[in-house]
Amino acid sequence: QPDTGRTSQQNMAVQAAWDNHFGAFGAQDLPKILLDYTEKSVIEVFDHRTGVRQTFKGLSQISECFTNLFKALSNTSDLAAPVVHVEENSPDGAGQVFLVWSCAASGFVSVTDTFIFDKDCKIWRQNVVMTTKG
């Protein structure tokens, strides 16, 4: 492992932020999930089925995004995340998470998220590409 000049606690910061996000998502805990974002955060969402691209900026719009998503995730019996890859912040670049998930019982056939974290390990950008059932 390269020496990044950071303590082991700092090296685990993106992982800790991700653990909060993943747990809050699974519990559909909106206040907890909003702790991962700032007013500078942006979520971009594209659905292949509808061809619609949506942008959510700042905490108010991100709250709306997750409120609607949690309503849509009414049946999580088959919620699965076969790919979760976490990379910490380093001198070479920003920390990020690559996530692939599905929840066909709620109409989410395939979803891919990329999370890019800022220096404080808050989600700066989140890009979501999905295929939903009509």
Short mmCIF file of C-alpha atoms in Angstrom, two decimals:
data_model
loop_
_atom_site.label_atom_id
_atom_site.label_comp_id
_atom_site.label_asym_id
_atom_site.label_seq_id
_atom_site.Cartn_x
_atom_site.Cartn_y
_atom_site.Cartn_z
CA GLN A 1 0.00 0.00 0.00
CA PRO A 2 1.46 3.39 -0.96
CA ASP A 3 2.34 5.86 1.79
CA THR A 4 -0.13 8.73 1.29
CA GLY A 5 0.98 10.60 4.41
CA ARG A 6 -2.41 9.98 6.01
CA THR A 7 -3.22 8.15 9.20
CA SER A 8 -5.13 4.89 9.00
CA GLN A 9 -8.20 6.73 10.29
CA GLN A 10 -7.99 9.20 7.40
CA ASN A 11 -7.47 6.35 4.94
CA MET A 12 -10.72 4.79 6.10
CA ALA A 13 -12.74 8.01 5.82
CA VAL A 14 -14.43 7.21 2.50
CA GLN A 15 -15.19 3.68 3.72
CA ALA A 16 -16.79 5.10 6.90
CA ALA A 17 -18.82 7.60 4.86
CA TRP A 18 -19.87 4.80 2.52
CA ASP A 19 -20.87 2.56 5.44
CA ASN A 20 -23.17 5.35 6.67
CA HIS A 21 -24.66 5.84 3.21
CA PHE A 22 -25.21 2.14 2.49
CA GLY A 23 -26.78 1.56 5.91
CA ALA A 24 -29.02 4.61 5.63
CA PHE A 25 -30.10 3.58 2.12
CA GLY A 26 -31.01 0.07 3.27
CA ALA A 27 -32.99 1.47 6.21
CA GLN A 28 -34.53 4.23 4.02
CA ASP A 29 -33.37 6.71 6.67
CA LEU A 30 -33.58 10.12 4.97
CA PRO A 31 -32.02 12.26 7.76
CA LYS A 32 -29.07 9.85 8.03
CA ILE A 33 -28.51 9.70 4.27
CA LEU A 34 -28.53 13.51 3.99
CA LEU A 35 -25.50 13.61 6.34
CA ASP A 36 -23.48 12.33 3.36
CA TYR A 37 -24.20 15.40 1.20
CA THR A 38 -23.63 19.18 1.27
CA GLU A 39 -25.21 22.17 -0.45
CA LYS A 40 -22.54 21.72 -3.16
CA SER A 41 -23.52 18.09 -3.86
CA VAL A 42 -25.07 17.13 -7.20
CA ILE A 43 -26.87 13.93 -8.20
CA GLU A 44 -27.35 13.20 -11.91
CA VAL A 45 -29.86 10.46 -12.79
CA PHE A 46 -30.58 8.91 -16.19
CA ASP A 47 -33.19 6.21 -16.89
CA HIS A 48 -32.68 4.23 -20.11
CA ARG A 49 -36.37 3.27 -20.29
CA THR A 50 -37.73 6.81 -20.18
CA GLY A 51 -34.75 8.64 -21.68
CA VAL A 52 -35.13 11.23 -18.90
CA ARG A 53 -32.11 12.86 -17.24
CA GLN A 54 -32.66 14.61 -13.90
CA THR A 55 -30.30 16.80 -11.86
CA PHE A 56 -30.62 17.34 -8.11
CA LYS A 57 -28.47 20.09 -6.54
CA GLY A 58 -28.13 20.89 -2.85
CA LEU A 59 -29.72 19.30 0.19
CA SER A 60 -33.33 20.26 -0.57
CA GLN A 61 -33.35 18.71 -4.04
CA ILE A 62 -31.32 15.70 -2.88
CA SER A 63 -33.86 15.18 -0.10
CA GLU A 64 -36.62 15.19 -2.76
CA CYS A 65 -34.63 12.69 -4.85
CA PHE A 66 -34.34 10.21 -1.98
CA THR A 67 -37.91 10.77 -0.78
CA ASN A 68 -39.16 9.76 -4.24
CA LEU A 69 -36.70 6.87 -4.51
CA PHE A 70 -37.68 5.46 -1.13
CA LYS A 71 -41.38 5.63 -2.13
CA ALA A 72 -40.55 3.76 -5.34
CA LEU A 73 -38.62 1.09 -3.40
CA SER A 74 -41.81 -0.32 -1.90
CA ASN A 75 -40.70 -3.97 -2.15
CA THR A 76 -37.04 -4.60 -1.34
CA SER A 77 -37.34 -8.39 -1.12
CA ASP A 78 -34.87 -8.85 -3.98
CA LEU A 79 -32.64 -5.81 -3.35
CA ALA A 80 -29.11 -6.82 -4.33
CA ALA A 81 -25.76 -5.06 -4.70
CA PRO A 82 -23.40 -7.45 -6.51
CA VAL A 83 -20.68 -4.79 -6.96
CA VAL A 84 -19.50 -2.37 -4.27
CA HIS A 85 -15.99 -1.02 -4.88
CA VAL A 86 -14.62 1.66 -2.51
CA GLU A 87 -11.50 3.73 -3.22
CA GLU A 88 -10.11 6.13 -0.64
CA ASN A 89 -9.02 9.72 -1.30
CA SER A 90 -5.34 9.83 -2.24
CA PRO A 91 -2.79 12.21 -3.73
CA ASP A 92 -3.69 10.65 -7.08
CA GLY A 93 -7.38 11.52 -6.95
CA ALA A 94 -10.69 11.79 -5.18
CA GLY A 95 -12.23 8.92 -3.26
CA GLN A 96 -15.04 7.14 -5.01
CA VAL A 97 -17.49 4.27 -4.83
CA PHE A 98 -18.66 2.19 -7.79
CA LEU A 99 -21.99 0.50 -7.03
CA VAL A 100 -24.14 -1.83 -9.09
CA TRP A 101 -27.52 -2.74 -7.66
CA SER A 102 -31.00 -3.93 -8.57
CA CYS A 103 -34.42 -4.29 -7.03
CA ALA A 104 -36.65 -5.74 -9.74
CA ALA A 105 -39.54 -6.23 -7.29
CA SER A 106 -39.79 -2.42 -7.15
CA GLY A 107 -39.07 -1.91 -10.86
CA PHE A 108 -35.32 -1.26 -10.76
CA VAL A 109 -33.92 -3.82 -13.21
CA SER A 110 -30.34 -2.52 -13.17
CA VAL A 111 -28.75 0.52 -11.53
CA THR A 112 -25.16 1.75 -11.59
CA ASP A 113 -23.99 4.55 -9.29
CA THR A 114 -20.65 6.32 -9.14
CA PHE A 115 -20.04 8.43 -6.03
CA ILE A 116 -17.19 10.95 -5.96
CA PHE A 117 -16.20 12.22 -2.51
CA ASP A 118 -14.77 15.63 -1.59
CA LYS A 119 -11.79 16.18 0.75
CA ASP A 120 -14.16 15.97 3.75
CA CYS A 121 -15.53 12.63 2.54
CA LYS A 122 -18.92 14.04 1.67
CA ILE A 123 -20.53 13.01 -1.62
CA TRP A 124 -19.64 15.76 -4.08
CA ARG A 125 -21.07 14.10 -7.21
CA GLN A 126 -23.26 11.05 -7.69
CA ASN A 127 -24.01 9.74 -11.16
CA VAL A 128 -26.82 7.21 -11.51
CA VAL A 129 -27.72 5.26 -14.65
CA MET A 130 -30.67 2.90 -14.43
CA THR A 131 -33.04 0.74 -16.37
CA THR A 132 -36.51 0.58 -14.85
CA LYS A 133 -39.58 -1.48 -15.67
CA GLY A 134 -42.61 0.41 -16.95
#
